Every structure is written in structure tokens, then in C-alpha cells.
């Protein structure tokens, strides 16, 4: 379904020159993803009854775990595409908002600047096409069962991410950020390719199932079995997988390979950051889950195990993501360090490798992806809602307008594509739009692990698994860093609710009036006047934010579905 749709989108993009069709392509891509979700969900029942099936000559495999995370990636990508499928602002008139009026009347107006119909995200035909490439790469990586398909899948996903980061051609910071992402991402791919060649040289096969069997035999205590592989030592495969883990940890921005992510997240447009920060990580973590399961050894084993690198990276990610995040003044850089801290929790659950930790890993990965998605959508909605306000940065020289504008531009560059860049821009936002402010506060509380929000249950499951398996020191570090990270989440909430706003209403819009016409059956019924108060955030944004925020808030009342999915997948993986 995805590949056929990709071909059709390529053909339709090549024969049109109308840039305004990009919004229709995004809607078509959402339809494609929804159909793909239905197809994937339809196959889940068969896969729950069986262990799974190998496809395409063993290059890929389809199991219940892969299909569940296919659905997660497709669903999250569909929500992200809503950002470019509808205009972010709309005209809202109370007297014309009833169901019968919406169905039988039509509002015609021409103020496209206020509705943001001329936004950069609606001028790029290739946007949804590249996203489809990334999704296909992610889906293949989750299902991969061969070293060749591992490299092809991760590169298909990565190339799409490099392109989508630089797709805003007129944005200098986005081009610089995308170039940095490309150069450093290429370096991480070299590590993956090197480890692939070492694994093939040592094992003589590229099939992961064969590799797992060789690893199991080489770890066996029976000397009669080891004599069959007298030339082979078990640490060969672990050394090769350690090199591979460096490449993958680089791509998920785990410490100490995190240094590219804050700069890239901050430089590229917020719409693109939403996709890069979430979807790229899910597929890699699910692939690492299977790799850890079939190649890890007991941590009490005196021989080297590559999984120790994940545990060490988890420790560094928890500390660096928390401590460095305290000094940030830019909101997307703060989210980048927040992501690094949460990657530490995810890697901790991954490296413990028990039934309980695997359940916690799956649950934490899904809940954090959804919460992160809500945080970025709210950030975009806040930016769109402040179109009629002017940001007055504190401490600027008010007597010299030229100097004031110059200082502003140093801090807020590419404001059209990323309207909210500084944490100070959120000061007093509660007094402008209390609903969006509450939604962002709930999401940040969930990041901090405040009960009874969904983020609390994710951290509690990871910490419980760590303590039960003897990782007391890691659990203490995770608890301490979680408490410290709450400082920068609460500082944002404090500025939103308790500080005075630095945003002032644009005086040029005080007397704004626009003419519009109401028509029924193509006949003009009446002419009306639209004021600045009639321009509101669109339904696609408000509906997405509402549903995700309610799910985060009320998870404790409906926890069975997500917890059951995590439990069943973990039990199937361990053959219980």
C-alpha cells in the first residue's frame, strides 16, 4: 500500500506545477496512512496466533511486535501531517457555527494572510512525498531480518530526514541545520556499515536469524559445541554490535553522541522538528529491542557484552539531558535536551532485558512519543495564535528602534517558520489563551512524571524494573535526574501562568475589518464584517491537542489497552 502510493505521488508530483496542491497531497497521504493502518490491524490477529512469518526471502519478517509499532508510526505520522493538511487559522462566527449552517452555507473571504494560506509549509509539493519515504524506511527497519536490509532501511529513513530538514529553501538556519544533520548522520552510517562488514566477515552470513544462532552456540558452555567453531570467539559479535550501537545511538541522539540534536532541532522549522524528533527514534528503538533480546548475555557474565554500551549511554543521557537542559533559554533546544533525558529512560529499560523491563520499554516509548507530539503541536498552535501580537523582549533598548529590531532578529530568526523560539515568548500566555496554556502545562507535567499523568506510569515502570533486577545505582540516578529535570519544566509553567506577558497587541490591527459574504446554493445571502477576534486556531489543531491532552490526563481511568499491548508483546517476545 505504501509503495504503490509512493509511486502514484511521484507521478502526480512530476506532472503538476501548482504549488497550492501540496495541501491536497498531505490529505491524500493521511488517507493512505489510514488505509495502511487498517490493513496492518487486520493482520494482527493472525500474528498473535503465530510467532510471525518471514517475507521476501528472509530479508524481512512480520510479527505482532512489528505490526503494532507499524500502527504507532503510521498513526503519529498521520497526526503530524494534519499540520500541513489544513490552514492553521480559520474564521469563526458564532451565529454561523451550527450544524445546519455549516452544511448549507458558505463563507467567502479574501484575507489569506491572516488565515496563513501563504505559509511556507503550503508551498512545498514534495513534503508529503518525502515523509512517505521516511515512513517506508521506518517500517522496513522495524521488520528487517538481514544486515543488508538493516542498512538499506536506515539509509532510506535517514536520507528522507536530511531532505525534509532542508526542504524550506528560503530558510538559512534550516539549510545550515539540515547540512549539519547530513554530515554527522553520514558519519554514524559509517559505523553501521563498518559493523555490518565485521559481522559478515566473522559469521559468514548476513541473515540476523543465523547470526543469533551462531551467537547462542558460541555462548554455550558445552565444549563439544565450541569445538565446531574453534575459529570463532563470542566477543567478535559483541565488538561488532558495539560499533553498530554507536551508529544507532548517534541517530537517536543519545549521549555522548547527542551534540547535533539541539542545534538541528532549533534550526529547522517547528513543523519539521515535530517529525524528526519523534518518528525517527521509534523504528530504531524497536529494531534495537530485537537485537538486544537475541544477542545479549547475562550482565554477570565476565565476558564483554555490547548491551553494556546501552547502559553506559543511558547513564550519560540521564545526566547530560538534565543538567545541560537547566541552562537553556530556547524552547526547542530545551525540548532536545528533554528528549535526551527521556532517551536515557528508554535505554535503561532496553538494556535491563527482562520481561518486566521490556513491558516498561514498550509502554514508555509509546507514551513519550504521544506526549512529545502534543508538546510540539501545542507549540505550533501557540505560535499561530500570537499572529496579532508583537513580542517585546525585556531589556531591549526602547529608545533606538533600529537597535531593538537588530537585537530581536539575533534571537528570533526565521520567525515565519518557527514563531515560538524563546522560552520568554511564553510569558503570561495563560492570559492570552488559557486552554492552550493548560494543555502545554499538562504535557510538561507528564514529562516531569507528575501523577496521575501518563508520564508518571512510564517512569514508575522503568524504575520498578531497574530495582527488581538489581540496578539500584541506575534507579537512583534516574530518580535524581527526574527530580532535577522538573525544575526546567516548572520554570516554563511558572512563566506561562505567573509572569506578565511580553506580547502586546499590534496596534495596527485594532481597527482591522474585513468584508466577507455568506452564500447559500451559490447565491449571496448577506455581507458581514470580520474583526480580528473572529480569527481562531483551526479545528485540526484544536481537535488533535484536545484528544491527546485528554488521553494524557485521564490515562489512569483507561489504562488497560496500552498496558495490555505492552504486556502481550513482551510475553510473546520471551515465549511465555
Short mmCIF file of C-alpha atoms in Angstrom, two decimals, residues 103-464:
data_model
loop_
_atom_site.label_atom_id
_atom_site.label_comp_id
_atom_site.label_asym_id
_atom_site.label_seq_id
_atom_site.Cartn_x
_atom_site.Cartn_y
_atom_site.Cartn_z
CA UNK A 103 -23.60 22.25 5.90
CA UNK A 104 -25.72 24.62 3.82
CA UNK A 105 -23.92 27.97 3.92
CA UNK A 106 -20.57 29.04 2.55
CA UNK A 107 -18.30 31.81 3.85
CA UNK A 108 -16.22 33.66 1.24
CA UNK A 109 -13.36 35.96 2.28
CA UNK A 110 -10.05 37.09 0.82
CA UNK A 111 -7.76 37.87 3.79
CA UNK A 112 -5.36 35.00 3.08
CA UNK A 113 -2.50 36.49 5.13
CA UNK A 114 -4.45 36.29 8.39
CA UNK A 115 -5.53 32.73 7.65
CA UNK A 116 -1.90 31.94 6.72
CA UNK A 117 -2.78 30.40 3.36
CA UNK A 118 0.51 31.73 2.03
CA UNK A 119 2.60 29.91 4.69
CA UNK A 120 5.81 28.25 3.52
CA UNK A 121 4.55 24.79 4.51
CA UNK A 122 1.80 25.04 1.88
CA UNK A 123 4.20 25.83 -0.98
CA UNK A 124 6.24 22.61 -0.96
CA UNK A 125 4.86 19.85 -3.18
CA UNK A 126 7.44 17.27 -2.11
CA UNK A 127 6.79 17.48 1.64
CA UNK A 128 4.31 14.61 1.98
CA UNK A 129 6.25 12.59 -0.60
CA UNK A 130 9.47 12.72 1.45
CA UNK A 131 7.52 11.89 4.63
CA UNK A 132 6.21 8.76 2.88
CA UNK A 133 9.81 7.77 2.04
CA UNK A 134 10.76 8.18 5.72
CA UNK A 135 7.77 6.13 6.89
CA UNK A 136 8.61 3.30 4.47
CA UNK A 137 12.21 3.32 5.72
CA UNK A 138 11.00 3.20 9.33
CA UNK A 139 8.52 0.39 8.63
CA UNK A 140 11.22 -1.64 6.85
CA UNK A 141 13.71 -1.08 9.69
CA UNK A 142 11.24 -2.39 12.28
CA UNK A 143 10.66 -5.54 10.18
CA UNK A 144 14.23 -6.07 8.98
CA UNK A 145 15.80 -9.51 9.37
CA UNK A 146 19.05 -9.14 7.44
CA UNK A 147 22.14 -6.94 7.70
CA UNK A 148 21.66 -5.77 4.11
CA UNK A 149 18.08 -4.67 4.71
CA UNK A 150 19.16 -3.03 8.01
CA UNK A 151 21.50 -0.67 6.18
CA UNK A 152 19.12 -0.03 3.28
CA UNK A 153 16.23 0.72 5.66
CA UNK A 154 18.14 3.07 7.96
CA UNK A 155 19.56 4.96 4.98
CA UNK A 156 16.16 5.27 3.30
CA UNK A 157 14.81 6.77 6.51
CA UNK A 158 17.87 8.97 7.10
CA UNK A 159 18.06 10.42 3.57
CA UNK A 160 14.43 11.46 3.84
CA UNK A 161 15.15 13.16 7.18
CA UNK A 162 18.11 15.05 5.70
CA UNK A 163 15.95 16.27 2.81
CA UNK A 164 12.97 17.25 4.93
CA UNK A 165 15.26 19.25 7.25
CA UNK A 166 16.43 21.41 4.32
CA UNK A 167 13.16 21.49 2.39
CA UNK A 168 12.47 25.14 3.34
CA UNK A 169 14.71 26.53 0.62
CA UNK A 170 14.48 30.18 1.70
CA UNK A 171 15.40 29.47 5.33
CA UNK A 172 19.11 29.89 6.01
CA UNK A 173 19.09 28.29 9.51
CA UNK A 174 17.11 25.29 8.21
CA UNK A 175 19.65 24.76 5.42
CA UNK A 176 22.55 25.00 7.89
CA UNK A 177 20.84 22.65 10.35
CA UNK A 178 20.00 20.14 7.65
CA UNK A 179 23.58 20.20 6.35
CA UNK A 180 24.92 19.54 9.86
CA UNK A 181 22.42 16.69 10.24
CA UNK A 182 23.51 15.21 6.90
CA UNK A 183 27.26 15.34 7.61
CA UNK A 184 27.04 13.89 11.13
CA UNK A 185 24.35 11.38 10.09
CA UNK A 186 26.66 10.18 7.33
CA UNK A 187 29.37 9.62 9.94
CA UNK A 188 27.03 7.48 12.04
CA UNK A 189 26.11 5.45 8.94
CA UNK A 190 29.82 4.67 8.51
CA UNK A 191 29.81 2.99 11.93
CA UNK A 192 26.77 0.91 10.97
CA UNK A 193 28.36 -0.11 7.67
CA UNK A 194 31.66 -0.99 9.38
CA UNK A 195 29.90 -3.19 11.93
CA UNK A 196 27.89 -4.86 9.16
CA UNK A 197 31.07 -5.79 7.29
CA UNK A 198 32.70 -7.09 10.51
CA UNK A 199 29.66 -9.23 11.33
CA UNK A 200 29.67 -10.72 7.84
CA UNK A 201 33.42 -11.33 7.93
CA UNK A 202 33.20 -13.10 11.30
CA UNK A 203 29.94 -15.01 10.90
CA UNK A 204 29.87 -15.62 7.14
CA UNK A 205 26.20 -14.65 6.90
CA UNK A 206 24.10 -11.52 6.68
CA UNK A 207 20.91 -13.11 7.97
CA UNK A 208 20.15 -11.98 11.53
CA UNK A 209 18.48 -15.28 12.47
CA UNK A 210 21.66 -17.17 11.51
CA UNK A 211 23.69 -14.63 13.45
CA UNK A 212 21.56 -15.19 16.54
CA UNK A 213 22.07 -18.97 16.29
CA UNK A 214 25.85 -18.60 15.95
CA UNK A 215 25.87 -16.25 18.94
CA UNK A 216 23.88 -18.74 21.04
CA UNK A 217 26.22 -21.62 20.14
CA UNK A 218 29.34 -19.59 20.84
CA UNK A 219 27.97 -18.59 24.26
CA UNK A 220 27.18 -22.19 25.19
CA UNK A 221 29.20 -23.88 27.93
CA UNK A 222 29.37 -27.24 26.17
CA UNK A 223 32.96 -27.58 24.88
CA UNK A 224 31.89 -30.13 22.26
CA UNK A 225 29.79 -27.43 20.63
CA UNK A 226 32.56 -24.85 20.86
CA UNK A 227 34.99 -27.15 19.05
CA UNK A 228 32.76 -26.84 15.99
CA UNK A 229 33.54 -23.11 15.96
CA UNK A 230 37.16 -23.21 17.05
CA UNK A 231 37.99 -20.20 14.90
CA UNK A 232 35.14 -18.15 16.35
CA UNK A 233 35.13 -16.20 19.62
CA UNK A 234 31.95 -14.83 21.17
CA UNK A 235 33.37 -11.39 21.74
CA UNK A 236 33.72 -10.89 17.95
CA UNK A 237 29.99 -10.45 17.52
CA UNK A 238 29.70 -8.27 20.61
CA UNK A 239 32.50 -6.00 19.46
CA UNK A 240 30.84 -5.63 16.05
CA UNK A 241 27.45 -4.95 17.63
CA UNK A 242 29.08 -2.38 19.93
CA UNK A 243 30.27 -0.48 16.84
CA UNK A 244 26.77 -0.77 15.35
CA UNK A 245 25.24 0.57 18.57
CA UNK A 246 27.42 3.68 18.26
CA UNK A 247 25.83 4.43 14.87
CA UNK A 248 22.29 3.89 16.13
CA UNK A 249 22.82 5.83 19.36
CA UNK A 250 24.06 8.70 17.21
CA UNK A 251 20.83 8.64 15.20
CA UNK A 252 18.59 8.67 18.30
CA UNK A 253 20.72 11.49 19.81
CA UNK A 254 21.70 9.53 22.91
CA UNK A 255 24.65 10.83 24.95
CA UNK A 256 27.58 11.03 24.32
CA UNK A 257 26.52 11.32 20.65
CA UNK A 258 23.86 13.95 21.29
CA UNK A 259 25.69 17.14 20.34
CA UNK A 260 24.00 17.57 16.94
CA UNK A 261 20.38 17.38 18.08
CA UNK A 262 19.93 20.71 19.99
CA UNK A 263 21.35 22.71 17.07
CA UNK A 264 19.35 20.83 14.44
CA UNK A 265 16.08 20.90 16.41
CA UNK A 266 16.42 24.64 16.93
CA UNK A 267 17.45 25.50 13.36
CA UNK A 268 14.86 23.61 11.31
CA UNK A 269 11.18 24.73 11.16
CA UNK A 270 8.99 23.52 14.01
CA UNK A 271 6.72 21.51 11.66
CA UNK A 272 9.77 19.51 10.56
CA UNK A 273 11.19 19.25 14.10
CA UNK A 274 7.96 17.52 15.15
CA UNK A 275 8.58 14.72 12.66
CA UNK A 276 12.37 14.45 13.11
CA UNK A 277 12.15 14.33 16.92
CA UNK A 278 9.58 11.53 17.12
CA UNK A 279 9.25 9.17 14.14
CA UNK A 280 12.98 8.71 13.52
CA UNK A 281 13.50 7.25 17.01
CA UNK A 282 10.64 4.74 17.20
CA UNK A 283 11.87 2.44 14.41
CA UNK A 284 15.48 2.38 15.69
CA UNK A 285 14.46 1.55 19.27
CA UNK A 286 12.17 -1.30 18.14
CA UNK A 287 14.98 -2.73 16.00
CA UNK A 288 17.38 -2.50 18.97
CA UNK A 289 14.80 -4.31 21.13
CA UNK A 290 15.03 -7.44 18.98
CA UNK A 291 18.81 -7.14 18.64
CA UNK A 292 19.22 -6.94 22.44
CA UNK A 293 16.83 -9.82 23.02
CA UNK A 294 18.67 -12.30 20.80
CA UNK A 295 22.30 -11.27 21.38
CA UNK A 296 22.51 -10.07 24.99
CA UNK A 297 24.26 -12.10 27.65
CA UNK A 298 23.88 -12.02 31.41
CA UNK A 299 25.36 -8.88 32.93
CA UNK A 300 27.04 -11.18 35.49
CA UNK A 301 29.00 -12.84 32.66
CA UNK A 302 32.67 -11.87 32.82
CA UNK A 303 32.89 -11.65 29.03
CA UNK A 304 32.13 -8.41 27.24
CA UNK A 305 28.53 -7.77 26.16
CA UNK A 306 27.66 -4.98 23.77
CA UNK A 307 24.50 -4.18 25.78
CA UNK A 308 26.76 -2.56 28.39
CA UNK A 309 27.24 0.30 25.90
CA UNK A 310 23.49 0.96 26.00
CA UNK A 311 23.56 1.06 29.80
CA UNK A 312 26.51 3.48 29.80
CA UNK A 313 24.77 5.68 27.22
CA UNK A 314 21.62 5.60 29.37
CA UNK A 315 23.59 6.92 32.36
CA UNK A 316 25.18 9.74 30.36
CA UNK A 317 21.87 10.64 28.67
CA UNK A 318 20.08 10.95 32.01
CA UNK A 319 22.79 13.24 33.43
CA UNK A 320 23.58 15.38 30.35
CA UNK A 321 19.95 15.77 29.23
CA UNK A 322 19.01 17.01 32.69
CA UNK A 323 21.97 19.17 33.72
CA UNK A 324 22.57 20.94 30.38
CA UNK A 325 18.83 21.48 29.94
CA UNK A 326 18.81 23.75 33.00
CA UNK A 327 20.81 26.43 31.16
CA UNK A 328 18.65 26.67 28.02
CA UNK A 329 16.70 29.77 27.00
CA UNK A 330 15.40 28.49 23.65
CA UNK A 331 12.35 26.26 23.78
CA UNK A 332 13.28 23.74 21.07
CA UNK A 333 16.81 23.32 22.45
CA UNK A 334 15.19 22.61 25.81
CA UNK A 335 12.92 20.01 24.18
CA UNK A 336 16.03 18.47 22.58
CA UNK A 337 17.73 18.02 25.97
CA UNK A 338 14.43 16.79 27.41
CA UNK A 339 14.37 14.15 24.66
CA UNK A 340 17.95 13.12 25.51
CA UNK A 341 16.93 12.67 29.15
CA UNK A 342 13.94 10.52 28.18
CA UNK A 343 16.09 8.50 25.77
CA UNK A 344 18.12 7.64 28.90
CA UNK A 345 14.99 6.11 30.48
CA UNK A 346 14.19 4.21 27.28
CA UNK A 347 17.75 2.82 27.01
CA UNK A 348 17.64 1.80 30.69
CA UNK A 349 14.52 -0.29 30.08
CA UNK A 350 16.09 -1.71 26.92
CA UNK A 351 19.42 -2.72 28.45
CA UNK A 352 17.98 -4.47 31.54
CA UNK A 353 16.39 -7.08 29.26
CA UNK A 354 13.74 -8.81 31.35
CA UNK A 355 10.03 -9.36 30.79
CA UNK A 356 9.14 -6.51 33.14
CA UNK A 357 11.67 -4.09 31.63
CA UNK A 358 10.53 -4.93 28.08
CA UNK A 359 6.94 -4.14 29.07
CA UNK A 360 8.13 -0.86 30.56
CA UNK A 361 10.24 -0.10 27.46
CA UNK A 362 7.31 -0.59 25.05
CA UNK A 363 4.93 1.43 27.22
CA UNK A 364 7.42 4.27 27.77
CA UNK A 365 8.29 4.52 24.06
CA UNK A 366 4.64 4.83 23.03
CA UNK A 367 3.58 7.25 25.77
CA UNK A 368 6.60 9.53 25.32
CA UNK A 369 6.12 9.67 21.54
CA UNK A 370 2.50 10.74 22.02
CA UNK A 371 3.35 13.29 24.74
CA UNK A 372 6.19 14.76 22.66
CA UNK A 373 3.84 15.02 19.70
CA UNK A 374 1.37 17.01 21.79
CA UNK A 375 4.11 19.33 23.07
CA UNK A 376 5.20 20.28 19.54
CA UNK A 377 1.64 20.69 18.23
CA UNK A 378 0.79 22.99 21.17
CA UNK A 379 3.98 24.97 20.49
CA UNK A 380 2.92 25.44 16.87
CA UNK A 381 -0.63 26.38 17.87
CA UNK A 382 0.71 28.99 20.31
CA UNK A 383 2.81 30.49 17.53
CA UNK A 384 -0.18 30.63 15.20
CA UNK A 385 -2.36 32.21 17.90
CA UNK A 386 0.11 35.08 18.51
CA UNK A 387 -0.11 36.44 14.96
CA UNK A 388 -1.84 39.62 16.20
CA UNK A 389 0.72 40.25 18.97
CA UNK A 390 4.12 41.90 18.95
CA UNK A 391 6.88 40.36 21.07
CA UNK A 392 8.57 42.95 23.28
CA UNK A 393 11.77 41.34 24.58
CA UNK A 394 12.70 42.50 28.03
CA UNK A 395 15.89 44.53 28.30
CA UNK A 396 16.00 45.86 24.77
CA UNK A 397 16.83 49.48 24.10
CA UNK A 398 13.43 51.06 23.60
CA UNK A 399 14.89 54.42 22.57
CA UNK A 400 16.56 53.08 19.45
CA UNK A 401 14.09 51.20 17.21
CA UNK A 402 16.78 50.04 14.78
CA UNK A 403 18.91 48.59 17.55
CA UNK A 404 15.84 46.99 19.08
CA UNK A 405 14.93 45.24 15.82
CA UNK A 406 18.52 44.10 15.32
CA UNK A 407 18.69 42.56 18.80
CA UNK A 408 15.35 40.86 18.28
CA UNK A 409 16.44 39.36 14.98
CA UNK A 410 19.53 37.87 16.60
CA UNK A 411 17.32 35.84 18.94
CA UNK A 412 14.31 35.18 16.72
CA UNK A 413 15.44 34.20 13.23
CA UNK A 414 13.16 32.58 10.66
CA UNK A 415 10.14 33.66 12.73
CA UNK A 416 7.66 32.79 9.96
CA UNK A 417 8.52 29.07 10.15
CA UNK A 418 9.25 28.92 13.90
CA UNK A 419 7.27 31.71 15.59
CA UNK A 420 7.99 30.47 19.15
CA UNK A 421 11.73 30.13 19.73
CA UNK A 422 12.45 31.64 23.15
CA UNK A 423 11.00 30.45 26.44
CA UNK A 424 10.44 34.11 27.33
CA UNK A 425 7.91 34.36 24.48
CA UNK A 426 5.58 32.18 26.57
CA UNK A 427 5.46 34.66 29.46
CA UNK A 428 1.90 35.30 30.59
CA UNK A 429 0.44 33.23 27.75
CA UNK A 430 -2.27 31.99 30.12
CA UNK A 431 -3.85 35.46 29.93
CA UNK A 432 -3.96 35.23 26.12
CA UNK A 433 -5.21 31.66 25.61
CA UNK A 434 -5.83 29.72 28.86
CA UNK A 435 -6.86 26.49 27.10
CA UNK A 436 -3.62 26.08 25.13
CA UNK A 437 -1.64 27.12 28.21
CA UNK A 438 -3.32 24.38 30.28
CA UNK A 439 -2.66 21.78 27.58
CA UNK A 440 1.06 22.64 27.46
CA UNK A 441 1.25 22.60 31.27
CA UNK A 442 -0.34 19.13 31.43
CA UNK A 443 2.14 17.82 28.83
CA UNK A 444 5.11 19.28 30.71
CA UNK A 445 3.84 17.82 33.99
CA UNK A 446 3.66 14.44 32.21
CA UNK A 447 7.29 14.85 31.06
CA UNK A 448 8.27 15.54 34.66
CA UNK A 449 6.48 12.38 35.83
CA UNK A 450 3.82 14.02 37.99
CA UNK A 451 0.99 11.60 38.96
CA UNK A 452 -1.62 10.77 37.80
CA UNK A 453 -0.50 11.68 34.26
CA UNK A 454 0.69 9.04 31.80
CA UNK A 455 4.37 10.05 32.10
CA UNK A 456 4.38 9.07 35.79
CA UNK A 457 3.36 5.48 35.00
CA UNK A 458 6.06 5.19 32.33
CA UNK A 459 8.83 6.27 34.70
CA UNK A 460 7.42 4.17 37.54
CA UNK A 461 7.51 1.02 35.36
CA UNK A 462 11.12 1.65 34.26
CA UNK A 463 12.29 2.32 37.82
CA UNK A 464 10.45 -0.71 39.17
#
